[in-house]
Short mmCIF file of N, CA and C in Angstrom, two decimals:
data_model
loop_
_atom_site.label_atom_id
_atom_site.label_comp_id
_atom_site.label_asym_id
_atom_site.label_seq_id
_atom_site.Cartn_x
_atom_site.Cartn_y
_atom_site.Cartn_z
N MET F 425 37.75 33.07 -30.16
CA MET F 425 36.89 32.45 -31.16
C MET F 425 36.77 30.94 -30.92
N ASN F 426 37.91 30.29 -30.63
CA ASN F 426 37.90 28.85 -30.39
C ASN F 426 37.10 28.50 -29.14
N GLU F 427 37.20 29.35 -28.10
CA GLU F 427 36.44 29.12 -26.87
C GLU F 427 34.94 29.22 -27.13
N THR F 428 34.52 30.18 -27.94
CA THR F 428 33.12 30.34 -28.30
C THR F 428 32.63 29.11 -29.06
N LYS F 429 33.45 28.61 -29.98
CA LYS F 429 33.11 27.42 -30.75
C LYS F 429 32.95 26.21 -29.82
N ASN F 430 33.85 26.08 -28.84
CA ASN F 430 33.76 24.97 -27.89
C ASN F 430 32.50 25.06 -27.04
N LYS F 431 32.16 26.27 -26.58
CA LYS F 431 30.94 26.44 -25.78
C LYS F 431 29.70 26.13 -26.61
N THR F 432 29.69 26.59 -27.85
CA THR F 432 28.56 26.31 -28.74
C THR F 432 28.43 24.82 -28.98
N SER F 433 29.54 24.16 -29.22
CA SER F 433 29.55 22.71 -29.43
C SER F 433 29.02 21.98 -28.19
N ALA F 434 29.45 22.44 -27.00
CA ALA F 434 29.00 21.82 -25.75
C ALA F 434 27.49 21.99 -25.58
N ILE F 435 26.98 23.17 -25.88
CA ILE F 435 25.53 23.43 -25.75
C ILE F 435 24.75 22.54 -26.71
N ILE F 436 25.26 22.39 -27.93
CA ILE F 436 24.59 21.55 -28.92
C ILE F 436 24.58 20.10 -28.47
N MET F 437 25.73 19.61 -27.99
CA MET F 437 25.82 18.21 -27.54
C MET F 437 24.91 17.97 -26.32
N ILE F 438 24.91 18.89 -25.38
CA ILE F 438 24.05 18.75 -24.20
C ILE F 438 22.59 18.72 -24.64
N GLY F 439 22.20 19.64 -25.51
CA GLY F 439 20.82 19.68 -25.99
C GLY F 439 20.43 18.43 -26.75
N MET F 440 21.30 17.98 -27.63
CA MET F 440 21.00 16.81 -28.45
C MET F 440 20.85 15.55 -27.58
N PHE F 441 21.81 15.33 -26.68
CA PHE F 441 21.74 14.12 -25.85
C PHE F 441 20.64 14.21 -24.79
N THR F 442 20.31 15.43 -24.34
CA THR F 442 19.18 15.59 -23.42
C THR F 442 17.88 15.21 -24.12
N ALA F 443 17.75 15.62 -25.37
CA ALA F 443 16.54 15.28 -26.14
C ALA F 443 16.43 13.77 -26.32
N ILE F 444 17.53 13.11 -26.64
CA ILE F 444 17.53 11.65 -26.80
C ILE F 444 17.14 10.99 -25.48
N ALA F 445 17.75 11.43 -24.39
CA ALA F 445 17.46 10.86 -23.07
C ALA F 445 16.01 11.11 -22.67
N ALA F 446 15.46 12.26 -23.03
CA ALA F 446 14.06 12.58 -22.69
C ALA F 446 13.11 11.62 -23.40
N VAL F 447 13.38 11.31 -24.64
CA VAL F 447 12.52 10.38 -25.38
C VAL F 447 12.62 8.98 -24.77
N ILE F 448 13.84 8.53 -24.49
CA ILE F 448 14.04 7.21 -23.90
C ILE F 448 13.36 7.14 -22.52
N SER F 449 13.50 8.20 -21.73
CA SER F 449 12.94 8.23 -20.38
C SER F 449 11.43 8.21 -20.36
N ALA F 450 10.82 8.78 -21.36
CA ALA F 450 9.36 8.88 -21.38
C ALA F 450 8.69 7.55 -21.71
N LEU F 451 9.44 6.64 -22.31
CA LEU F 451 8.85 5.35 -22.72
C LEU F 451 8.61 4.45 -21.51
N PRO F 452 7.35 4.08 -21.25
CA PRO F 452 7.08 3.16 -20.14
C PRO F 452 7.44 1.74 -20.56
N ILE F 453 7.89 0.92 -19.60
CA ILE F 453 8.21 -0.46 -19.95
C ILE F 453 7.22 -1.45 -19.36
N GLY F 454 6.14 -0.95 -18.74
CA GLY F 454 5.00 -1.79 -18.53
C GLY F 454 4.61 -2.29 -17.15
N PHE F 455 5.40 -2.14 -16.13
CA PHE F 455 4.91 -2.61 -14.84
C PHE F 455 5.24 -1.61 -13.74
N GLN F 456 4.44 -1.68 -12.66
CA GLN F 456 4.60 -0.77 -11.52
C GLN F 456 4.51 -1.57 -10.23
N ILE F 457 5.19 -1.06 -9.21
CA ILE F 457 5.04 -1.58 -7.86
C ILE F 457 4.72 -0.38 -6.97
N PHE F 458 3.60 -0.41 -6.29
CA PHE F 458 3.15 0.69 -5.42
C PHE F 458 3.14 2.03 -6.17
N GLY F 459 2.77 2.02 -7.41
CA GLY F 459 2.67 3.25 -8.17
C GLY F 459 3.99 3.75 -8.72
N VAL F 460 5.10 3.03 -8.48
CA VAL F 460 6.41 3.43 -9.01
C VAL F 460 6.69 2.58 -10.24
N PRO F 461 6.74 3.22 -11.42
CA PRO F 461 6.92 2.45 -12.64
C PRO F 461 8.37 2.01 -12.86
N ALA F 462 8.52 0.85 -13.48
CA ALA F 462 9.83 0.45 -13.98
C ALA F 462 10.05 1.27 -15.25
N THR F 463 11.21 1.88 -15.38
CA THR F 463 11.44 2.82 -16.48
C THR F 463 12.81 2.59 -17.12
N LEU F 464 13.03 3.31 -18.20
CA LEU F 464 14.35 3.36 -18.84
C LEU F 464 15.11 4.62 -18.41
N GLN F 465 14.57 5.33 -17.41
CA GLN F 465 15.20 6.58 -16.99
C GLN F 465 16.60 6.37 -16.44
N THR F 466 16.82 5.32 -15.67
CA THR F 466 18.15 5.09 -15.11
C THR F 466 19.17 4.90 -16.23
N PHE F 467 18.79 4.13 -17.24
CA PHE F 467 19.66 3.95 -18.41
C PHE F 467 19.97 5.31 -19.04
N ALA F 468 18.93 6.10 -19.28
CA ALA F 468 19.10 7.39 -19.97
C ALA F 468 19.98 8.35 -19.17
N MET F 469 19.77 8.42 -17.86
CA MET F 469 20.53 9.36 -17.04
C MET F 469 21.99 8.91 -16.87
N ALA F 470 22.20 7.60 -16.73
CA ALA F 470 23.57 7.09 -16.68
C ALA F 470 24.26 7.34 -18.01
N PHE F 471 23.53 7.14 -19.10
CA PHE F 471 24.07 7.39 -20.43
C PHE F 471 24.54 8.83 -20.57
N LEU F 472 23.73 9.78 -20.07
CA LEU F 472 24.13 11.20 -20.15
C LEU F 472 25.47 11.43 -19.44
N GLY F 473 25.64 10.82 -18.27
CA GLY F 473 26.91 10.97 -17.56
C GLY F 473 28.06 10.34 -18.31
N PHE F 474 27.85 9.11 -18.80
CA PHE F 474 28.92 8.40 -19.50
C PHE F 474 29.29 9.07 -20.82
N ILE F 475 28.32 9.64 -21.51
CA ILE F 475 28.61 10.22 -22.83
C ILE F 475 29.12 11.66 -22.73
N LEU F 476 28.63 12.43 -21.75
CA LEU F 476 28.97 13.85 -21.68
C LEU F 476 29.98 14.18 -20.58
N GLY F 477 30.24 13.27 -19.66
CA GLY F 477 31.12 13.57 -18.54
C GLY F 477 30.33 14.12 -17.37
N LYS F 478 31.00 14.28 -16.24
CA LYS F 478 30.27 14.63 -15.01
C LYS F 478 29.63 16.02 -15.05
N LYS F 479 30.32 17.01 -15.57
CA LYS F 479 29.77 18.37 -15.56
C LYS F 479 28.64 18.51 -16.58
N SER F 480 28.92 18.22 -17.82
CA SER F 480 27.89 18.38 -18.87
C SER F 480 26.77 17.37 -18.72
N GLY F 481 27.08 16.16 -18.26
CA GLY F 481 26.04 15.16 -18.02
C GLY F 481 25.07 15.60 -16.94
N THR F 482 25.60 16.19 -15.87
CA THR F 482 24.75 16.68 -14.78
C THR F 482 23.91 17.86 -15.26
N ILE F 483 24.50 18.72 -16.07
CA ILE F 483 23.74 19.85 -16.64
C ILE F 483 22.60 19.31 -17.51
N ALA F 484 22.90 18.29 -18.31
CA ALA F 484 21.87 17.70 -19.17
C ALA F 484 20.71 17.14 -18.35
N VAL F 485 21.01 16.47 -17.24
CA VAL F 485 19.95 15.95 -16.37
C VAL F 485 19.16 17.09 -15.75
N ALA F 486 19.85 18.15 -15.34
CA ALA F 486 19.14 19.31 -14.77
C ALA F 486 18.19 19.91 -15.80
N VAL F 487 18.62 19.99 -17.05
CA VAL F 487 17.75 20.50 -18.13
C VAL F 487 16.55 19.57 -18.29
N TYR F 488 16.80 18.27 -18.27
CA TYR F 488 15.72 17.28 -18.37
C TYR F 488 14.70 17.48 -17.24
N ILE F 489 15.18 17.63 -16.02
CA ILE F 489 14.29 17.82 -14.87
C ILE F 489 13.48 19.11 -15.04
N LEU F 490 14.14 20.19 -15.46
CA LEU F 490 13.44 21.46 -15.66
C LEU F 490 12.40 21.37 -16.77
N LEU F 491 12.72 20.66 -17.85
CA LEU F 491 11.74 20.49 -18.93
C LEU F 491 10.48 19.82 -18.40
N GLY F 492 10.67 18.78 -17.60
CA GLY F 492 9.52 18.10 -17.01
C GLY F 492 8.78 18.97 -16.02
N LEU F 493 9.53 19.74 -15.24
CA LEU F 493 8.91 20.61 -14.23
C LEU F 493 7.96 21.61 -14.86
N VAL F 494 8.32 22.17 -16.01
CA VAL F 494 7.46 23.16 -16.65
C VAL F 494 6.32 22.52 -17.45
N GLY F 495 6.24 21.20 -17.43
CA GLY F 495 5.10 20.53 -18.03
C GLY F 495 5.36 19.81 -19.33
N ILE F 496 6.56 19.87 -19.86
CA ILE F 496 6.85 19.13 -21.09
C ILE F 496 6.87 17.65 -20.72
N PRO F 497 6.18 16.81 -21.46
CA PRO F 497 6.00 15.40 -21.06
C PRO F 497 7.23 14.52 -21.32
N VAL F 498 8.28 14.74 -20.53
CA VAL F 498 9.52 13.97 -20.70
C VAL F 498 9.71 12.92 -19.62
N TYR F 499 8.90 12.96 -18.57
CA TYR F 499 9.01 11.95 -17.52
C TYR F 499 8.33 10.66 -17.99
N ASN F 500 8.52 9.60 -17.25
CA ASN F 500 8.00 8.30 -17.65
C ASN F 500 6.52 8.36 -17.97
N GLY F 501 6.15 7.66 -19.03
CA GLY F 501 4.75 7.63 -19.45
C GLY F 501 4.30 8.93 -20.10
N PHE F 502 5.26 9.72 -20.59
CA PHE F 502 4.99 11.00 -21.23
C PHE F 502 4.22 11.92 -20.29
N THR F 503 4.73 12.04 -19.06
CA THR F 503 4.14 12.94 -18.07
C THR F 503 5.10 14.09 -17.81
N GLY F 504 4.62 15.07 -17.10
CA GLY F 504 5.44 16.21 -16.71
C GLY F 504 4.69 17.05 -15.71
N GLY F 505 5.34 18.09 -15.24
CA GLY F 505 4.70 19.01 -14.31
C GLY F 505 5.19 18.85 -12.88
N PRO F 506 4.92 19.85 -12.05
CA PRO F 506 5.37 19.83 -10.66
C PRO F 506 4.80 18.66 -9.86
N SER F 507 3.59 18.21 -10.22
CA SER F 507 2.98 17.11 -9.45
C SER F 507 3.80 15.83 -9.57
N VAL F 508 4.50 15.63 -10.67
CA VAL F 508 5.35 14.45 -10.83
C VAL F 508 6.64 14.65 -10.05
N LEU F 509 7.27 15.80 -10.23
CA LEU F 509 8.56 16.06 -9.58
C LEU F 509 8.44 16.07 -8.06
N PHE F 510 7.31 16.54 -7.55
CA PHE F 510 7.11 16.60 -6.11
C PHE F 510 6.17 15.49 -5.62
N GLY F 511 5.93 14.49 -6.49
CA GLY F 511 5.07 13.37 -6.14
C GLY F 511 5.86 12.18 -5.63
N ILE F 512 5.21 11.02 -5.62
CA ILE F 512 5.82 9.84 -4.99
C ILE F 512 7.08 9.35 -5.70
N THR F 513 7.22 9.62 -6.99
CA THR F 513 8.43 9.18 -7.70
C THR F 513 9.44 10.31 -7.91
N GLY F 514 9.10 11.50 -7.47
CA GLY F 514 9.95 12.66 -7.74
C GLY F 514 11.34 12.60 -7.13
N GLY F 515 11.49 11.93 -6.01
CA GLY F 515 12.81 11.82 -5.39
C GLY F 515 13.81 11.12 -6.30
N PHE F 516 13.33 10.16 -7.07
CA PHE F 516 14.21 9.47 -8.01
C PHE F 516 14.66 10.43 -9.12
N LEU F 517 13.75 11.32 -9.53
CA LEU F 517 14.12 12.32 -10.54
C LEU F 517 15.25 13.22 -10.03
N TRP F 518 15.13 13.69 -8.78
CA TRP F 518 16.21 14.50 -8.19
C TRP F 518 17.49 13.67 -8.11
N GLY F 519 17.35 12.41 -7.77
CA GLY F 519 18.51 11.53 -7.63
C GLY F 519 19.25 11.28 -8.93
N PHE F 520 18.58 11.48 -10.06
CA PHE F 520 19.26 11.29 -11.35
C PHE F 520 20.43 12.24 -11.54
N LEU F 521 20.39 13.38 -10.87
CA LEU F 521 21.54 14.29 -10.93
C LEU F 521 22.80 13.60 -10.43
N PHE F 522 22.66 12.81 -9.39
CA PHE F 522 23.81 12.10 -8.81
C PHE F 522 24.26 10.94 -9.69
N ILE F 523 23.30 10.28 -10.32
CA ILE F 523 23.68 9.21 -11.25
C ILE F 523 24.53 9.78 -12.38
N ALA F 524 24.08 10.86 -12.99
CA ALA F 524 24.84 11.45 -14.10
C ALA F 524 26.21 11.91 -13.64
N PHE F 525 26.26 12.58 -12.49
CA PHE F 525 27.54 13.09 -11.99
C PHE F 525 28.53 11.94 -11.75
N PHE F 526 28.10 10.92 -11.02
CA PHE F 526 29.02 9.84 -10.67
C PHE F 526 29.35 8.95 -11.86
N CYS F 527 28.42 8.77 -12.80
CA CYS F 527 28.74 8.02 -14.02
C CYS F 527 29.74 8.81 -14.86
N GLY F 528 29.55 10.12 -14.93
CA GLY F 528 30.52 10.96 -15.65
C GLY F 528 31.89 10.94 -15.00
N ALA F 529 31.92 10.97 -13.66
CA ALA F 529 33.19 10.89 -12.94
C ALA F 529 33.87 9.55 -13.19
N ALA F 530 33.08 8.49 -13.27
CA ALA F 530 33.63 7.16 -13.54
C ALA F 530 34.23 7.11 -14.94
N TYR F 531 33.52 7.68 -15.90
CA TYR F 531 34.03 7.67 -17.27
C TYR F 531 35.35 8.43 -17.38
N GLU F 532 35.49 9.49 -16.61
CA GLU F 532 36.67 10.34 -16.70
C GLU F 532 37.90 9.75 -16.01
N GLN F 533 37.75 8.58 -15.36
CA GLN F 533 38.91 7.92 -14.74
C GLN F 533 39.79 7.33 -15.84
N LYS F 534 41.10 7.39 -15.64
CA LYS F 534 42.01 6.75 -16.58
C LYS F 534 41.94 5.24 -16.38
N ASN F 535 42.22 4.49 -17.44
CA ASN F 535 42.06 3.04 -17.41
C ASN F 535 43.26 2.27 -16.85
N CYS F 536 44.41 2.89 -16.73
CA CYS F 536 45.63 2.13 -16.54
C CYS F 536 45.87 1.60 -15.12
N HIS F 537 45.28 2.14 -14.10
CA HIS F 537 45.55 1.70 -12.74
C HIS F 537 44.36 0.93 -12.16
N LEU F 538 44.67 -0.05 -11.33
CA LEU F 538 43.63 -0.86 -10.69
C LEU F 538 42.67 0.02 -9.88
N LYS F 539 43.23 1.03 -9.18
CA LYS F 539 42.41 1.95 -8.39
C LYS F 539 41.38 2.64 -9.28
N ASN F 540 41.78 3.06 -10.46
CA ASN F 540 40.87 3.74 -11.38
C ASN F 540 39.81 2.79 -11.93
N ILE F 541 40.19 1.55 -12.16
CA ILE F 541 39.22 0.56 -12.63
C ILE F 541 38.17 0.31 -11.54
N ILE F 542 38.61 0.21 -10.31
CA ILE F 542 37.69 0.02 -9.18
C ILE F 542 36.77 1.24 -9.07
N LEU F 543 37.32 2.44 -9.23
CA LEU F 543 36.49 3.65 -9.18
C LEU F 543 35.46 3.66 -10.31
N LYS F 544 35.84 3.17 -11.50
CA LYS F 544 34.90 3.12 -12.63
C LYS F 544 33.70 2.24 -12.30
N ILE F 545 33.90 1.26 -11.46
CA ILE F 545 32.81 0.37 -11.06
C ILE F 545 32.03 0.96 -9.89
N LEU F 546 32.74 1.50 -8.90
CA LEU F 546 32.09 1.95 -7.67
C LEU F 546 31.36 3.29 -7.81
N LEU F 547 31.91 4.22 -8.57
CA LEU F 547 31.29 5.54 -8.65
C LEU F 547 29.85 5.50 -9.17
N PRO F 548 29.55 4.77 -10.26
CA PRO F 548 28.14 4.70 -10.67
C PRO F 548 27.24 4.08 -9.60
N LEU F 549 27.78 3.11 -8.86
CA LEU F 549 26.99 2.50 -7.78
C LEU F 549 26.69 3.51 -6.67
N VAL F 550 27.65 4.38 -6.37
CA VAL F 550 27.43 5.44 -5.38
C VAL F 550 26.29 6.35 -5.86
N GLY F 551 26.33 6.75 -7.14
CA GLY F 551 25.26 7.58 -7.68
C GLY F 551 23.91 6.90 -7.61
N LEU F 552 23.89 5.60 -7.90
CA LEU F 552 22.65 4.83 -7.85
C LEU F 552 22.11 4.75 -6.42
N ILE F 553 22.99 4.51 -5.47
CA ILE F 553 22.57 4.44 -4.06
C ILE F 553 21.99 5.77 -3.61
N ILE F 554 22.68 6.87 -3.93
CA ILE F 554 22.18 8.20 -3.55
C ILE F 554 20.80 8.44 -4.18
N CYS F 555 20.66 8.09 -5.45
CA CYS F 555 19.38 8.26 -6.15
C CYS F 555 18.27 7.49 -5.43
N HIS F 556 18.55 6.24 -5.08
CA HIS F 556 17.53 5.43 -4.42
C HIS F 556 17.21 5.95 -3.01
N VAL F 557 18.21 6.42 -2.31
CA VAL F 557 17.96 6.96 -0.96
C VAL F 557 17.04 8.19 -1.06
N ILE F 558 17.34 9.09 -1.98
CA ILE F 558 16.49 10.28 -2.15
C ILE F 558 15.08 9.86 -2.57
N GLY F 559 15.00 8.91 -3.49
CA GLY F 559 13.70 8.43 -3.96
C GLY F 559 12.87 7.81 -2.84
N VAL F 560 13.51 7.00 -2.01
CA VAL F 560 12.80 6.34 -0.90
C VAL F 560 12.37 7.37 0.13
N ILE F 561 13.24 8.32 0.45
CA ILE F 561 12.89 9.34 1.45
C ILE F 561 11.67 10.16 0.99
N GLN F 562 11.67 10.61 -0.27
CA GLN F 562 10.52 11.38 -0.74
C GLN F 562 9.26 10.52 -0.74
N PHE F 563 9.38 9.26 -1.16
CA PHE F 563 8.24 8.34 -1.15
C PHE F 563 7.71 8.17 0.28
N CYS F 564 8.62 7.99 1.26
CA CYS F 564 8.22 7.84 2.68
C CYS F 564 7.44 9.06 3.16
N LEU F 565 7.96 10.22 2.84
CA LEU F 565 7.32 11.45 3.31
C LEU F 565 5.92 11.61 2.74
N ILE F 566 5.77 11.33 1.45
CA ILE F 566 4.48 11.53 0.81
C ILE F 566 3.48 10.44 1.19
N MET F 567 3.96 9.20 1.26
CA MET F 567 3.07 8.07 1.55
C MET F 567 2.94 7.79 3.04
N ASP F 568 3.68 8.53 3.87
CA ASP F 568 3.67 8.34 5.33
C ASP F 568 3.97 6.88 5.69
N MET F 569 5.07 6.38 5.11
CA MET F 569 5.50 5.00 5.36
C MET F 569 6.82 5.03 6.12
N LYS F 570 7.13 3.94 6.75
CA LYS F 570 8.43 3.78 7.39
C LYS F 570 9.46 3.46 6.31
N LEU F 571 10.73 3.71 6.64
CA LEU F 571 11.81 3.61 5.66
C LEU F 571 11.94 2.21 5.05
N TRP F 572 12.01 1.17 5.88
CA TRP F 572 12.26 -0.16 5.33
C TRP F 572 11.12 -0.66 4.43
N PRO F 573 9.85 -0.53 4.83
CA PRO F 573 8.78 -0.95 3.91
C PRO F 573 8.78 -0.15 2.60
N ALA F 574 9.10 1.13 2.70
CA ALA F 574 9.16 1.95 1.49
C ALA F 574 10.29 1.49 0.58
N ALA F 575 11.45 1.20 1.16
CA ALA F 575 12.58 0.71 0.36
C ALA F 575 12.24 -0.62 -0.31
N MET F 576 11.55 -1.48 0.41
CA MET F 576 11.14 -2.77 -0.16
C MET F 576 10.11 -2.58 -1.27
N ALA F 577 9.33 -1.53 -1.17
CA ALA F 577 8.28 -1.29 -2.16
C ALA F 577 8.81 -0.64 -3.43
N VAL F 578 9.69 0.36 -3.30
CA VAL F 578 10.02 1.18 -4.47
C VAL F 578 11.50 1.22 -4.84
N SER F 579 12.36 0.56 -4.09
CA SER F 579 13.78 0.65 -4.37
C SER F 579 14.43 -0.71 -4.60
N ILE F 580 14.44 -1.52 -3.59
CA ILE F 580 15.21 -2.77 -3.63
C ILE F 580 14.84 -3.67 -4.81
N PRO F 581 13.55 -3.84 -5.15
CA PRO F 581 13.23 -4.68 -6.31
C PRO F 581 13.78 -4.15 -7.63
N TYR F 582 14.05 -2.85 -7.69
CA TYR F 582 14.49 -2.22 -8.94
C TYR F 582 16.02 -2.15 -9.07
N ILE F 583 16.75 -2.40 -8.01
CA ILE F 583 18.21 -2.23 -8.05
C ILE F 583 18.88 -3.13 -9.10
N PRO F 584 18.55 -4.43 -9.20
CA PRO F 584 19.21 -5.23 -10.25
C PRO F 584 18.97 -4.67 -11.65
N LYS F 585 17.72 -4.25 -11.94
CA LYS F 585 17.42 -3.64 -13.25
C LYS F 585 18.23 -2.37 -13.46
N ASP F 586 18.36 -1.56 -12.41
CA ASP F 586 19.10 -0.31 -12.54
C ASP F 586 20.59 -0.55 -12.75
N ILE F 587 21.15 -1.54 -12.08
CA ILE F 587 22.57 -1.85 -12.28
C ILE F 587 22.78 -2.32 -13.72
N LEU F 588 21.91 -3.20 -14.20
CA LEU F 588 22.01 -3.67 -15.58
C LEU F 588 21.85 -2.49 -16.55
N SER F 589 20.93 -1.59 -16.26
CA SER F 589 20.73 -0.40 -17.11
C SER F 589 22.00 0.44 -17.19
N MET F 590 22.69 0.59 -16.06
CA MET F 590 23.91 1.40 -16.03
C MET F 590 25.04 0.72 -16.80
N ILE F 591 25.12 -0.59 -16.73
CA ILE F 591 26.14 -1.32 -17.49
C ILE F 591 25.89 -1.15 -18.98
N ILE F 592 24.63 -1.32 -19.38
CA ILE F 592 24.29 -1.15 -20.80
C ILE F 592 24.53 0.29 -21.24
N ALA F 593 24.22 1.26 -20.37
CA ALA F 593 24.47 2.67 -20.70
C ALA F 593 25.96 2.93 -20.92
N TYR F 594 26.80 2.33 -20.10
CA TYR F 594 28.25 2.51 -20.24
C TYR F 594 28.72 2.01 -21.60
N PHE F 595 28.33 0.80 -21.96
CA PHE F 595 28.80 0.23 -23.23
C PHE F 595 28.16 0.91 -24.43
N THR F 596 26.94 1.40 -24.28
CA THR F 596 26.30 2.17 -25.35
C THR F 596 27.06 3.48 -25.58
N ALA F 597 27.36 4.18 -24.49
CA ALA F 597 28.11 5.44 -24.60
C ALA F 597 29.50 5.19 -25.20
N LEU F 598 30.16 4.13 -24.78
CA LEU F 598 31.47 3.79 -25.31
C LEU F 598 31.41 3.55 -26.81
N SER F 599 30.42 2.80 -27.26
CA SER F 599 30.25 2.52 -28.70
C SER F 599 29.99 3.80 -29.48
N ILE F 600 29.13 4.65 -28.95
CA ILE F 600 28.82 5.90 -29.65
C ILE F 600 30.03 6.80 -29.70
N ARG F 601 30.79 6.88 -28.62
CA ARG F 601 32.02 7.68 -28.61
C ARG F 601 33.00 7.19 -29.67
N LYS F 602 33.16 5.87 -29.76
CA LYS F 602 34.08 5.29 -30.76
C LYS F 602 33.62 5.61 -32.17
N ALA F 603 32.31 5.47 -32.42
CA ALA F 603 31.77 5.76 -33.75
C ALA F 603 31.95 7.23 -34.10
N LEU F 604 31.67 8.12 -33.15
CA LEU F 604 31.84 9.55 -33.42
C LEU F 604 33.31 9.90 -33.61
N SER F 605 34.17 9.28 -32.82
CA SER F 605 35.61 9.52 -32.96
C SER F 605 36.11 9.07 -34.32
N ALA F 606 35.63 7.92 -34.79
CA ALA F 606 36.01 7.42 -36.11
C ALA F 606 35.54 8.36 -37.21
N SER F 607 34.44 9.08 -36.95
CA SER F 607 33.91 10.06 -37.91
C SER F 607 34.49 11.44 -37.70
N LYS F 608 35.45 11.54 -36.78
CA LYS F 608 36.13 12.80 -36.46
C LYS F 608 35.18 13.84 -35.83
N ILE F 609 34.17 13.33 -35.10
CA ILE F 609 33.25 14.21 -34.39
C ILE F 609 33.59 14.08 -32.91
N GLN F 610 33.90 15.23 -32.31
CA GLN F 610 34.26 15.23 -30.89
C GLN F 610 33.05 15.60 -30.07
N ILE F 611 32.82 14.83 -29.00
CA ILE F 611 31.64 15.08 -28.18
C ILE F 611 31.79 16.39 -27.42
N LEU F 612 32.79 16.48 -26.56
CA LEU F 612 33.06 17.71 -25.82
C LEU F 612 34.57 17.82 -25.63
N GLN F 613 35.06 19.03 -25.60
CA GLN F 613 36.50 19.23 -25.40
C GLN F 613 36.96 18.72 -24.05
N SER F 614 36.16 18.95 -23.01
CA SER F 614 36.59 18.60 -21.67
C SER F 614 36.41 17.14 -21.35
N ALA F 615 35.56 16.44 -22.07
CA ALA F 615 35.31 15.04 -21.78
C ALA F 615 36.23 14.16 -22.60
N LYS F 616 36.43 12.94 -22.11
CA LYS F 616 37.30 12.02 -22.82
C LYS F 616 36.51 11.24 -23.83
#
């Protein structure tokens, strides 16, 4: 009975935070470079990892991607459908799986050792790098561009914003966890 309650709680938390992330991700912030919009998606996907942990956070991002794939307008600018996922910005959407996983893995590190503190900093950066590499590769293939010009067009200018987004996502998740803990609401049994 307790295991069923934990699974139900996990499904509810994943669904609730996926819905929040979908709304945040759909909001455009107003500028584009080579058709790639600046978005709040990196913040939202990092937040899912930090708040839900690596397993549930990655599942939440997968649900988000699937919602968009079937046409629900959860991608940036309230778009959706296969044309977005397999279009010029779609590689970044696939890469969000790695952001959530590595941010969740970073959150799950214990605080007491220097090695763990370093991992808390490096793991989200690894996820971000993987996301950008996948995004640039898909952009290159679709736009028939060479790697370096594509990276300069759709990745490198966005990295400082994405790092800042991940830092804000970490502290937002930490604040929400503290508030929920003070209210005796547990996010997930397996996550810290």
